[in-house]
Coordinates of C-alpha atoms in Angstrom, one line a residue:
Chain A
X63 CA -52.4 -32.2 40.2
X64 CA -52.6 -33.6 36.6
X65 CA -51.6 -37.6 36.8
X66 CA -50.6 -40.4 35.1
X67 CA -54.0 -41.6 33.9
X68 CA -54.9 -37.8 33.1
X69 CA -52.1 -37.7 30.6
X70 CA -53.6 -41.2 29.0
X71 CA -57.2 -39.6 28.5
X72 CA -55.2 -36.6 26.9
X73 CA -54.1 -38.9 24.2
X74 CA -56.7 -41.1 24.1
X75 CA -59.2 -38.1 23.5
X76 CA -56.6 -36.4 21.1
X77 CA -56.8 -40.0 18.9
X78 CA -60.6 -39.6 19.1
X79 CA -60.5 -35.8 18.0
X80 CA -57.9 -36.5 15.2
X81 CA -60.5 -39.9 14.2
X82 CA -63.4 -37.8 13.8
X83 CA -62.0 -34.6 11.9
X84 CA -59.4 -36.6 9.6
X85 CA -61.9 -35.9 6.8
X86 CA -61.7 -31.7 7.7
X87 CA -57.8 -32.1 8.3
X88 CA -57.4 -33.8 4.4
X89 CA -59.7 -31.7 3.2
X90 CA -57.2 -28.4 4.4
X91 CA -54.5 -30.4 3.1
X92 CA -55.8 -30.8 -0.3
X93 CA -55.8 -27.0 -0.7
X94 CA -52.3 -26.2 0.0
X95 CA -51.0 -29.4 0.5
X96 CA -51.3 -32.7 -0.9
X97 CA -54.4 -34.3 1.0
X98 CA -52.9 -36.4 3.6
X99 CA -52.8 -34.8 7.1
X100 CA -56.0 -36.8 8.4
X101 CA -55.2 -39.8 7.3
X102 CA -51.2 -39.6 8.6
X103 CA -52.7 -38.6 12.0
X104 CA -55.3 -40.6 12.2
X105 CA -52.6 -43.4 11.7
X106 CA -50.1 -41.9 14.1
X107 CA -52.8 -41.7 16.7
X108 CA -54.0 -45.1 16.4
X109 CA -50.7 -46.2 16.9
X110 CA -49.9 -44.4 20.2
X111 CA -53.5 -45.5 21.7
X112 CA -52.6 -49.0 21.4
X113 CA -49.2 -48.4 22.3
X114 CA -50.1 -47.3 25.6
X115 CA -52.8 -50.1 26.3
X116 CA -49.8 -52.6 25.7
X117 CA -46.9 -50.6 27.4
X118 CA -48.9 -49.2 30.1
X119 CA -46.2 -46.0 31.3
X120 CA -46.7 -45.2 34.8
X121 CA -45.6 -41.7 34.9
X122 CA -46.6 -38.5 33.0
X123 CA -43.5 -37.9 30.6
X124 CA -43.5 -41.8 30.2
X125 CA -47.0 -41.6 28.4
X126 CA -45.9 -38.1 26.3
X127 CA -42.6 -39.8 25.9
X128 CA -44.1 -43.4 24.6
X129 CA -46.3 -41.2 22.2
X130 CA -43.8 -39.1 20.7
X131 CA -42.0 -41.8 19.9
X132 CA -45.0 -44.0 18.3
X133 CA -45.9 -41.0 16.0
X134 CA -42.3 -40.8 14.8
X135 CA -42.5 -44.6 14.1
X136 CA -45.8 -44.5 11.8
X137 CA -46.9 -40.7 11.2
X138 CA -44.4 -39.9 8.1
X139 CA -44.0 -36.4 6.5
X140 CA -43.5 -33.5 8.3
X141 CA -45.9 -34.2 10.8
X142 CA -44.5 -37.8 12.3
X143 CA -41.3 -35.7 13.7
X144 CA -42.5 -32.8 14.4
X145 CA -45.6 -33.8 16.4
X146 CA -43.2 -36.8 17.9
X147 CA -40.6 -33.9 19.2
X148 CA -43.5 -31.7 20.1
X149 CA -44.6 -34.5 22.8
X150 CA -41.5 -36.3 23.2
X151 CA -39.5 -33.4 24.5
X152 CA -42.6 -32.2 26.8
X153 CA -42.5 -35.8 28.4
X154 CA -38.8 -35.8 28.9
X155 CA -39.2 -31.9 30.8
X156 CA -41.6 -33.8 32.9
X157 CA -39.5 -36.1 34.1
X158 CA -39.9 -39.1 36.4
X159 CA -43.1 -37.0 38.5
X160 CA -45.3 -39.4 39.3
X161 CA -48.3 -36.4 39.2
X162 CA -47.5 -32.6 37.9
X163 CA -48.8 -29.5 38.0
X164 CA -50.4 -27.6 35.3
X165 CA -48.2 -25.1 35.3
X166 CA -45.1 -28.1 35.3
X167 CA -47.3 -28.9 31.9
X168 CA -47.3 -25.4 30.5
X169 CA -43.5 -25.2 31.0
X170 CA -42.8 -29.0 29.3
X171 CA -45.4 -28.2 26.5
X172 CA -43.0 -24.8 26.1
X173 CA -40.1 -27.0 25.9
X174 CA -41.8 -29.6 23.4
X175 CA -42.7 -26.2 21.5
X176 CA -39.1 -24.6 21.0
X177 CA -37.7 -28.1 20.0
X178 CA -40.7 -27.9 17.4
X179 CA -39.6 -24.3 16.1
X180 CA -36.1 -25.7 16.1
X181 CA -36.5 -28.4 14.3
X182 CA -39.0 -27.2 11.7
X183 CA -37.0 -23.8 11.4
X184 CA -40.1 -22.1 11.6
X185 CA -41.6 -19.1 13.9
X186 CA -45.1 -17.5 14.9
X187 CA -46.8 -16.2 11.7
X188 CA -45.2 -18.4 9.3
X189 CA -48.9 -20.5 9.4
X190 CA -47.5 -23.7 10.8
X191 CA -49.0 -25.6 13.4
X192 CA -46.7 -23.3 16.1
X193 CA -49.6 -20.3 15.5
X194 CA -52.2 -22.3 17.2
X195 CA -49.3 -23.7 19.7
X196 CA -47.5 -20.7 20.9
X197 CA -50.5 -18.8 22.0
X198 CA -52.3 -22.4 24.1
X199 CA -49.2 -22.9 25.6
X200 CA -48.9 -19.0 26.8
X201 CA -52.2 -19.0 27.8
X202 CA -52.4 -22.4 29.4
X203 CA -51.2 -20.7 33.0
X204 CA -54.4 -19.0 33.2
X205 CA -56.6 -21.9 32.4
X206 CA -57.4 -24.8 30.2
X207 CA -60.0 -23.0 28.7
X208 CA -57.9 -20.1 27.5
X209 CA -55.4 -22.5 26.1
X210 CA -58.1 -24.1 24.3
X211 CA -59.6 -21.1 22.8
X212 CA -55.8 -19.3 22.3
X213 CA -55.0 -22.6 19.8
X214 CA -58.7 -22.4 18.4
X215 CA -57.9 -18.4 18.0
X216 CA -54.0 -19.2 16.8
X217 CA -55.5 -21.9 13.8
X218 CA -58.5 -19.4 12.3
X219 CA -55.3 -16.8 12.3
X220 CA -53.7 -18.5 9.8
X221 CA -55.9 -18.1 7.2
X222 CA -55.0 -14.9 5.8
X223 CA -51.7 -15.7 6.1
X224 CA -48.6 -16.7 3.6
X225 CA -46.9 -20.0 4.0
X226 CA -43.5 -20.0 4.5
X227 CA -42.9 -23.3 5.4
X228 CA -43.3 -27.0 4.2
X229 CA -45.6 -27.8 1.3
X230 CA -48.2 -24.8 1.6
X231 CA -44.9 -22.6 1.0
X232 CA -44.8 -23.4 -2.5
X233 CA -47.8 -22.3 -3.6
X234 CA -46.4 -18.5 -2.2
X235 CA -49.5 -15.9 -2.7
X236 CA -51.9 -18.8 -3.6
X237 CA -51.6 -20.2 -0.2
X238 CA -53.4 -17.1 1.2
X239 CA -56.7 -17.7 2.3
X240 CA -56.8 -21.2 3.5
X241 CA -56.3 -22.5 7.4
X242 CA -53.5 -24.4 8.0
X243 CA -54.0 -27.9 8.6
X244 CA -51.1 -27.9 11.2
X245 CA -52.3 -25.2 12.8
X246 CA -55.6 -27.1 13.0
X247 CA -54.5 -30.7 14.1
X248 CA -52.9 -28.8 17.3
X249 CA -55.8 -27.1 18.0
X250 CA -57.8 -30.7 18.1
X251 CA -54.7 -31.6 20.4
X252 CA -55.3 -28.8 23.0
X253 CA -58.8 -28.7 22.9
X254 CA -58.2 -32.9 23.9
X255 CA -56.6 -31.3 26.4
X256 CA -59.4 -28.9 27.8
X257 CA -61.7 -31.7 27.6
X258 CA -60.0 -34.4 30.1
X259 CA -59.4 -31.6 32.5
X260 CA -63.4 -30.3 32.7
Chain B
X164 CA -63.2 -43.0 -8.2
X165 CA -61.9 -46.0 -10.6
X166 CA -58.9 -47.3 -9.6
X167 CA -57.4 -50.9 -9.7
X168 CA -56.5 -50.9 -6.2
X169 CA -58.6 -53.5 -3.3
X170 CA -58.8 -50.6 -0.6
X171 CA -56.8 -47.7 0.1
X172 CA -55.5 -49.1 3.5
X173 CA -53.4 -51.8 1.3
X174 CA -52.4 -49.9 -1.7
X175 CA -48.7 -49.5 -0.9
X176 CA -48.3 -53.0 0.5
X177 CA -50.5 -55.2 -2.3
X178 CA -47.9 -52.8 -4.5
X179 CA -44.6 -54.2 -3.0
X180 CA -45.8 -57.8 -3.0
X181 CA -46.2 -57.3 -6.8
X182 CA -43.1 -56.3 -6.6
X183 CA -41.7 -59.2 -5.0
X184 CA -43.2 -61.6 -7.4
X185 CA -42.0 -60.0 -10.3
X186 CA -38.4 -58.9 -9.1
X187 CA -36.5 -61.7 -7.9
X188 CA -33.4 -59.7 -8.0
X189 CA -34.8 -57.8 -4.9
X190 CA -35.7 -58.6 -1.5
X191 CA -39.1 -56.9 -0.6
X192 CA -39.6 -56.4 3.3
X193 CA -43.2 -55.6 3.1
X194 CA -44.0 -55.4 6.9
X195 CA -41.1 -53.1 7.4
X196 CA -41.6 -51.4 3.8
X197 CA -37.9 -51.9 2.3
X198 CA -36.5 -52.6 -0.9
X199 CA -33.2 -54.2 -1.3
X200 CA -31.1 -55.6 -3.4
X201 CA -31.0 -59.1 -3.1
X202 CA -27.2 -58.8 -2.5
X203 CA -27.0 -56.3 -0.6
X204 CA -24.7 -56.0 1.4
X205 CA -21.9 -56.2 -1.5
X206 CA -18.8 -56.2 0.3
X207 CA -16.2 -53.2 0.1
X208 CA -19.2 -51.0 -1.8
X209 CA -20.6 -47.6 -0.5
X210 CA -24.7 -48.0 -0.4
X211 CA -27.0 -46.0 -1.4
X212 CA -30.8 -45.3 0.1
X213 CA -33.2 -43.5 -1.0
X214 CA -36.9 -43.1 -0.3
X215 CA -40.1 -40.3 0.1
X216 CA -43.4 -41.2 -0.3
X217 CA -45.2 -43.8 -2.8
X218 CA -46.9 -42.8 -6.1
X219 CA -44.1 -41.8 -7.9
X220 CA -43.3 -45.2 -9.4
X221 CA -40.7 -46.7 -10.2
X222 CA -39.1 -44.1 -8.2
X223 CA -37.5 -45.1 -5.9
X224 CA -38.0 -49.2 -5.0
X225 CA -37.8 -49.6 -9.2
X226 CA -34.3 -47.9 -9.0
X227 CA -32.6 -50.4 -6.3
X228 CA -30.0 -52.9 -8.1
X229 CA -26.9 -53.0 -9.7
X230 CA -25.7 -49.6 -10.6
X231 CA -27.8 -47.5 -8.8
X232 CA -30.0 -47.8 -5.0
X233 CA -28.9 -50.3 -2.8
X234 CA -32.6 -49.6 -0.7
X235 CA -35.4 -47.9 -1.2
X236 CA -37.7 -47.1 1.6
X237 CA -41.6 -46.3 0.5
X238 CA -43.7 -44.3 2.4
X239 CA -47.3 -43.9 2.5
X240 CA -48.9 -42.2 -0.5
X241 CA -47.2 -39.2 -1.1
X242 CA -45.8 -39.1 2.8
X243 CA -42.4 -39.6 3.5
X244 CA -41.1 -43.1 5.5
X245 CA -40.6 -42.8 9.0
X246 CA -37.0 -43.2 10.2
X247 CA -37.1 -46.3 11.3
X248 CA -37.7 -47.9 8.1
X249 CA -34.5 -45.7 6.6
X250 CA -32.6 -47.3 9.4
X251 CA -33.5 -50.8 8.7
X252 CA -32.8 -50.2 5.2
X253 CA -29.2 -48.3 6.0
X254 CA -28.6 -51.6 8.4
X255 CA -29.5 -54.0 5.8
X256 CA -27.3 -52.4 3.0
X257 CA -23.9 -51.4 4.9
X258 CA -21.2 -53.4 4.1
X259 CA -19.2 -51.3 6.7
X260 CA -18.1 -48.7 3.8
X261 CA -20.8 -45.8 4.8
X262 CA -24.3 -45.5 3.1
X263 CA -25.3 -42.7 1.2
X264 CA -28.9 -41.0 1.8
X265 CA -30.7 -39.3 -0.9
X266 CA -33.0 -37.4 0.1
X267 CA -35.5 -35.0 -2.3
X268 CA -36.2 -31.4 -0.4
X269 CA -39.6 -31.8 0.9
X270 CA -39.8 -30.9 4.7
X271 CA -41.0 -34.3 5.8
X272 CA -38.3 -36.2 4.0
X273 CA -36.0 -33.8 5.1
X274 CA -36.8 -34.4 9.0
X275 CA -37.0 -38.2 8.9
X276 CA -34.3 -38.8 7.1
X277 CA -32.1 -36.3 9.7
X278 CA -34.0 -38.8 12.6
X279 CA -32.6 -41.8 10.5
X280 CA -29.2 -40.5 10.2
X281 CA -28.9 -40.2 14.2
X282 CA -30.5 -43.9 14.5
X283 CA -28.3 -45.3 12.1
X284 CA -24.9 -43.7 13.3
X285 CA -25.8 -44.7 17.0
X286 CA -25.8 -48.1 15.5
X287 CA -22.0 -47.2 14.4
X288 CA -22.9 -46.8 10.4
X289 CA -21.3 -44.5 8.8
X290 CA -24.3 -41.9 6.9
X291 CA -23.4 -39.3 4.6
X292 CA -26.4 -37.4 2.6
X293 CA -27.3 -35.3 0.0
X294 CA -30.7 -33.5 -0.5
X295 CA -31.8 -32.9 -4.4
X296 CA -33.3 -29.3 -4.8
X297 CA -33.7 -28.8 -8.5
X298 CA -37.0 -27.6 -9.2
X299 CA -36.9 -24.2 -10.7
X300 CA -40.7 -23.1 -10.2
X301 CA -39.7 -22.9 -6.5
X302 CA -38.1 -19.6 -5.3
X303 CA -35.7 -20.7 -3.2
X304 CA -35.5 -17.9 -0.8
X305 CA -35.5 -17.6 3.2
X306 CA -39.1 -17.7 3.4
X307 CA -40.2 -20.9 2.2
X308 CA -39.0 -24.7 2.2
X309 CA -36.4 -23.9 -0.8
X310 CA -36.5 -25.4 -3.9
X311 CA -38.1 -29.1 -4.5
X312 CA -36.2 -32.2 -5.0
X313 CA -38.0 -34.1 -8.6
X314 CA -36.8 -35.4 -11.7
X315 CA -32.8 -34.6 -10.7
X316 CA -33.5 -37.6 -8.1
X317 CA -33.1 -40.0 -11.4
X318 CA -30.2 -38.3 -12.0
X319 CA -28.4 -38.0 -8.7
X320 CA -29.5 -41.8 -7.6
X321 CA -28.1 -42.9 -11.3
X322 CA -24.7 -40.9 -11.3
X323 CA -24.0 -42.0 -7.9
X324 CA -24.7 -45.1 -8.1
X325 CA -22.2 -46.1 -10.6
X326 CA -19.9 -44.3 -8.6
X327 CA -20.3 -46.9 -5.6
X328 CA -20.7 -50.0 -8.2
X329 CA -17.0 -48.5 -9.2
X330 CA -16.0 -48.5 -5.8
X331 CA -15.5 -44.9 -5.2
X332 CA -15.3 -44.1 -1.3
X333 CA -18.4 -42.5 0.6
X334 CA -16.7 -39.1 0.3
X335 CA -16.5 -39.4 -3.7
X336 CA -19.8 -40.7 -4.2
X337 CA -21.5 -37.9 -1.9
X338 CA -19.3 -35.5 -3.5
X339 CA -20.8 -36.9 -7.1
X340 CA -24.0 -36.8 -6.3
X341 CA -23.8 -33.2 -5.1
X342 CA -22.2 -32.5 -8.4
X343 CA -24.9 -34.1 -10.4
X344 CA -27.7 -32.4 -7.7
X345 CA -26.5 -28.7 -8.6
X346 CA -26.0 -29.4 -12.3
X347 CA -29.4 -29.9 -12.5
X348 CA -33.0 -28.4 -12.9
X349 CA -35.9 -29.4 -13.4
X350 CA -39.9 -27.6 -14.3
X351 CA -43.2 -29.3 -14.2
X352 CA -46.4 -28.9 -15.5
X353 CA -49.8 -30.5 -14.9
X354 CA -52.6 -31.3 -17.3
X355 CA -54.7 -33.0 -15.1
X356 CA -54.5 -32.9 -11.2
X357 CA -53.7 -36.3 -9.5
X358 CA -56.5 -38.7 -7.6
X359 CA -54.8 -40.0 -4.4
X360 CA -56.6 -43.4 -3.3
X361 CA -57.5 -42.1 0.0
X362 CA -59.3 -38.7 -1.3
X363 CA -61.1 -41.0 -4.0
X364 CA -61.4 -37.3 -5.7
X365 CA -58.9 -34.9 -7.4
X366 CA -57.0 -33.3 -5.0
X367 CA -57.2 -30.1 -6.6
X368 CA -59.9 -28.4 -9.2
X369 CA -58.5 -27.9 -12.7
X370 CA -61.0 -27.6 -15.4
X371 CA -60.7 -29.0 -18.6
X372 CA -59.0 -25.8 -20.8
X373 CA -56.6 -25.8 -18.3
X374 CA -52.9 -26.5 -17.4
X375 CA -50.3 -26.0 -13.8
X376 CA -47.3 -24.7 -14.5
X377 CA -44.7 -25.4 -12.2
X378 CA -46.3 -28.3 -10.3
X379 CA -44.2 -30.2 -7.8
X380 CA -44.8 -34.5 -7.8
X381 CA -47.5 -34.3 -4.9
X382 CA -50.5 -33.3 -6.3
X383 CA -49.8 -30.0 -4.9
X384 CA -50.9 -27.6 -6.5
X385 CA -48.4 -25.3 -9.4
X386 CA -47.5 -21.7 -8.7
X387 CA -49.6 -20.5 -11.9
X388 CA -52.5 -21.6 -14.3
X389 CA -53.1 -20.5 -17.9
X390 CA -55.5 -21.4 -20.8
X391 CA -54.2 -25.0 -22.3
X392 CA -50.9 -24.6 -24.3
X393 CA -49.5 -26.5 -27.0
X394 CA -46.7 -29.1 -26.6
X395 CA -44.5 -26.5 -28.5
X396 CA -45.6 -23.6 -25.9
X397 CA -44.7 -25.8 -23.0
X398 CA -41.4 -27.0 -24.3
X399 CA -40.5 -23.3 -24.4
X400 CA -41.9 -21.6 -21.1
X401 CA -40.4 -25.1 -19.2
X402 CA -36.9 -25.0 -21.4
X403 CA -36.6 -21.5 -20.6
X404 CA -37.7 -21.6 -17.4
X405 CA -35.0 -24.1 -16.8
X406 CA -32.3 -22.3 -18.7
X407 CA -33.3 -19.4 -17.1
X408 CA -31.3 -21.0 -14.0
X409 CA -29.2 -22.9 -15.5
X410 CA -26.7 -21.8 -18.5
X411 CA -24.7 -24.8 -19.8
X412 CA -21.4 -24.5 -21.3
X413 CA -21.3 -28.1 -22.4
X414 CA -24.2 -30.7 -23.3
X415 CA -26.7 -31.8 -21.1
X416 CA -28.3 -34.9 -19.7
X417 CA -32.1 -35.0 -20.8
X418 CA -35.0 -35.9 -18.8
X419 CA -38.6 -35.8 -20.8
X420 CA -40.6 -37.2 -17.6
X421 CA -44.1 -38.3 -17.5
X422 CA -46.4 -37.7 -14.5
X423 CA -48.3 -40.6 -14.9
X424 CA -51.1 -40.4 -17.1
X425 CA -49.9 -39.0 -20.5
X426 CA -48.7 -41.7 -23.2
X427 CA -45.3 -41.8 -24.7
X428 CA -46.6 -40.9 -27.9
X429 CA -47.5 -37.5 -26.2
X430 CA -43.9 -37.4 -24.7
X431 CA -42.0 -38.1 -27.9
X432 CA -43.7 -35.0 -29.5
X433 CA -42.6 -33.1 -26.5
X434 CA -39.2 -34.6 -26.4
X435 CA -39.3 -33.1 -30.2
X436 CA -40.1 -29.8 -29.0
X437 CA -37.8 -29.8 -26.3
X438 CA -35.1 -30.8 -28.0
X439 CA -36.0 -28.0 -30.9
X440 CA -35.9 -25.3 -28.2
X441 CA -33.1 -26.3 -26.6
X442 CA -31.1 -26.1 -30.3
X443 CA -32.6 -22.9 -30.6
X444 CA -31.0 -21.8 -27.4
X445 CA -27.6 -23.2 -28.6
X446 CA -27.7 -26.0 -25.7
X447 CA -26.2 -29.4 -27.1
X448 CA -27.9 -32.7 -25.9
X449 CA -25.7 -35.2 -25.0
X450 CA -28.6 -38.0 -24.1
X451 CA -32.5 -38.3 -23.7
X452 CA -34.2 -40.2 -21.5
X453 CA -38.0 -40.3 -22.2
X454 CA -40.8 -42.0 -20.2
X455 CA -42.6 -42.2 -16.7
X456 CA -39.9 -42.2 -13.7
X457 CA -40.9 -39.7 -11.4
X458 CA -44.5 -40.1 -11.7
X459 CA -47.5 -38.0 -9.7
X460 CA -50.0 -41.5 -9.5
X461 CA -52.2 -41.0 -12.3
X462 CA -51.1 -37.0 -12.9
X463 CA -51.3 -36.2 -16.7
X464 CA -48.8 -33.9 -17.7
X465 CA -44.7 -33.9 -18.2
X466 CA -41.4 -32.5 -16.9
X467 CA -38.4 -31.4 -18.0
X468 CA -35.0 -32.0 -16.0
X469 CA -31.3 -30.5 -17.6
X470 CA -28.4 -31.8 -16.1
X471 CA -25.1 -30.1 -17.4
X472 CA -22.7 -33.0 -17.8
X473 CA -18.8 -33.4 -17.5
X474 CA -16.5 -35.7 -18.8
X475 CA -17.2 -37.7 -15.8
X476 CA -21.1 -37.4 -14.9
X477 CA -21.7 -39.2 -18.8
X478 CA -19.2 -41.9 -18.0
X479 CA -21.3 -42.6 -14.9
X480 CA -24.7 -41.8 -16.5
X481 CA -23.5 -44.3 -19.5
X482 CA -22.6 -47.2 -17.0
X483 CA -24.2 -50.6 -16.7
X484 CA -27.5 -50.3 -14.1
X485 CA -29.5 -53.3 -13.9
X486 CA -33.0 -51.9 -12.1
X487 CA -36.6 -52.8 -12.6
X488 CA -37.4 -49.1 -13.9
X489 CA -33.7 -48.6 -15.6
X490 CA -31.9 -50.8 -17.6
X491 CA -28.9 -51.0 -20.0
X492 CA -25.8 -51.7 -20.9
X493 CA -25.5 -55.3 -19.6

């Protein structure tokens, strides 16, 4: 059973991940978007660590919740509301459990996902960060490991692909042969994820 | 990297405090990163916000005064605000007549400023909003974002804000600014790519010879690049790309906009060429506007924005606006 203080290592390590590749995430961003994916998360991040030193939530959809909501507050662009609904809505499926299973995860982090889609209008294959996050979340029932390397998989995927969405989208052909920066960003989130749980 | 900046971290705030100083007529809230109008909330007038990232100055917080924004909210370089600072601005403006958002068609203004419309109305204020879409280079189609919101945003925020200094209801003033929105295109084209303070390099590789065409206000990159053109060779492939959108049956509004980094005497000459090819194509100008409003930081290149006006939308255009980046007429 996955509890409370596993869900505030998840985050915490996620802020670390997004801290040391902000440089690599810009760096994708400048290529199809306009160079400012690290630094937005990096900010968002920061912001949720010290949110939950000072709020402290005591159950698992509190801590997703209380992040959600602090990357709404600070993140900006695209990526302040749709990471913020990704982990929002997964917190709220949790409920009030004060531990859950990781297959109670795999069905809230499906939930955070379709509110994502929803919101973003966007599907699998459009090279958004939902191709690294569709394929962790469906593999995240057999392990953490698969989810890990399913979103690692789902992010090198997009490269040959054409944006359809958000900035990259723009660009049309031109936007062929670069990884998304989405895609990569949730990758860094699960593979957080894998990490607190070995 | 030589900028006139103290560190990245403090760009956007060392910025509004400037502001601050030098604009009495507006209240800066540079904690919560909102521009008002010092008298805002005027009673019995619609309000308008606007906001999307910073960089493109003096849009928006040098459009909030008399005659045009009521707030402005400024987001991090080239990243839209978060909701909650559209909320606080929509709660400092409301004078219980409705605020008006206008929001330019980029996916992350788009999604905060939907977040901020459900804070605000849970707060019992009344939000309508219109998105400005007018950039031509952009297929708007199912498959991607849809067309960009730029240099119409001058337009739009202008128009319709004379409408709520005349004290039209929130229904006419959206209704307006809709008008003004789909009467409107806009093309862009880049002669150098833009240095954001963070990056500290540009963000993306064009060699000297060079030009974008069809660049959005991000530093993103266009959807084509061509061997350096002439001022006369722009002002045709923009015009036309423009008119090939947009076919006015009576004169137009004018925008010659600089991105940042090319002098006006560069952007008279074009305004000559524009306004020779527009002749050409039989399209009357009815005004010209000429100078850097919708700016890409320090971006060299130019766009062109064609609004086909009515009776009405150069009554409003002509009206008094009393702004730090727009001013006449009182």
């Amino acid at each position: 059973m996955l509890d409370t203080d596993f869900f505030r290592r998840w985050m915490t390590a996620a802020a670390d991940a997004v801290g040391r590749e902000a440089g690599r995430l810009t760096e994708l961003d400048s290529a199809i978007g306009d160079a400012d994916h690290g630094i937005n998360m990096q900010r968002g991040f920061t912001a949720v660590t010290a949110a939950l030193e000072k709020d402290a939530p005591d159950t698992p959809g509190a801590v997703l919740t209380l992040s959600g909501r602090q990357l709404i507050s600070t993140v900006g662009g695209a990526s302040g509301p749709l990471y913020g609904t990704l982990l929002r809505r997964a917190g709220k499926a949790l409920g009030d459990d004060p531990e859950v299973s990781p297959a109670q995860l795999g069905e809230a982090l499906r939930a955070g996902i379709a509110a994502v889609a929803q919101l973003g209008g966007a599907k699998a294959g459009d090279k958004t960060m939902l191709d690294a996050l569709e394929p962790a979340a469906a593999a995240l029932d057999e392990s953490f490991a698969a989810a890990r390397a399913a979103a690692e998989e789902g992010a090198l995927a997009t490269v040959p692909m054409l944006a359809r969405k958000g900035r990259a989208s723009y660009l049309g052909e031109r936007s062929i042969g670069h990884q998304d920066p989405g895609a990569t960003s949730s990758a860094l989130l699960i593979a957080a994820l894998e990490e607190v749980a070995r | 990297m030589r900028m006139l900046i103290n560190v990245p971290e403090t760009v956007v705030a060392d910025a509004l405090r400037g502001m601050a100083a030098a604009h009495p007529d507006l209240r800066v809230d540079v904690e919560n990163r909102v521009v008002v109008r010092a008298d805002a909330p005027v009673a019995g007038k619609v309000a308008l916000v606007s906001g999307g990232g910073s960089g493109h100055e003096p849009l928006h917080g040098g459009f909030v005064g008399p005659g045009m924004l009521s707030a402005a909210c400024p987001g991090e370089i080239f990243t839209s605000p978060v909701p909650d600072q559209m909320a606080r601005a929509a709660a400092a403006v409301d004078s219980g007549a409705g605020v008006l958002f206008i929001v330019k068609n980029y996916t992350g203004d788009v999604l905060n400023f939907d977040m901020a419309q459900e804070l605000a109305e849970d707060e019992g204020v009344q939000i309508a909003k219109v998105l400005v879409n007018d950039d031509v280079a952009v297929t708007d189609s199912l498959y991607t974002a849809g067309r960009r919101g730029t240099g119409a945003t001058l337009f739009v925020e202008k128009i319709a804000g004379a409408a709520a200094e005349e004290g039209a209801p929130l229904e006419q003033v959206e209704a307006v600014a809709r008008r003004a929105n789909e009467r409107s295109r806009s093309f862009g084209v880049a002669l150098s790519a833009v240095t954001t303070p963070a990056k500290g390099s540009p963000t993306f590789d064009l060699p000297s010879g060079e030009l974008e065409l069809g660049i959005g206000i991000h530093g993103e990159p266009g959807r084509e690049r061509r061997p350096m053109m002439t001022s006369r060779e722009i002002a045709d492939f923009a015009v036309d790309a423009v008119l090939e959108d947009l076919q006015p049956s009576s004169p137009v509004l004018a925008l010659v906009n600089g991105m940042g980094a090319t002098p006006l005497l560069e952007l008279y000459g074009f305004t000559a060429e524009v306004h020779r090819v527009l002749a050409e194509r039989g399209v009357p100008v009815a005004r010209t506007l000429v100078g850097n409003y919708v700016t890409s930081l320090d971006m060299a290149g130019c766009s062109v924005t064609l609004c086909e006006a009515d009776e009405e939308l150069l009554r409003l255009w002509d009206a008094p606006v009393s702004t730090p980046g727009l001013r006449w007429g009182r």
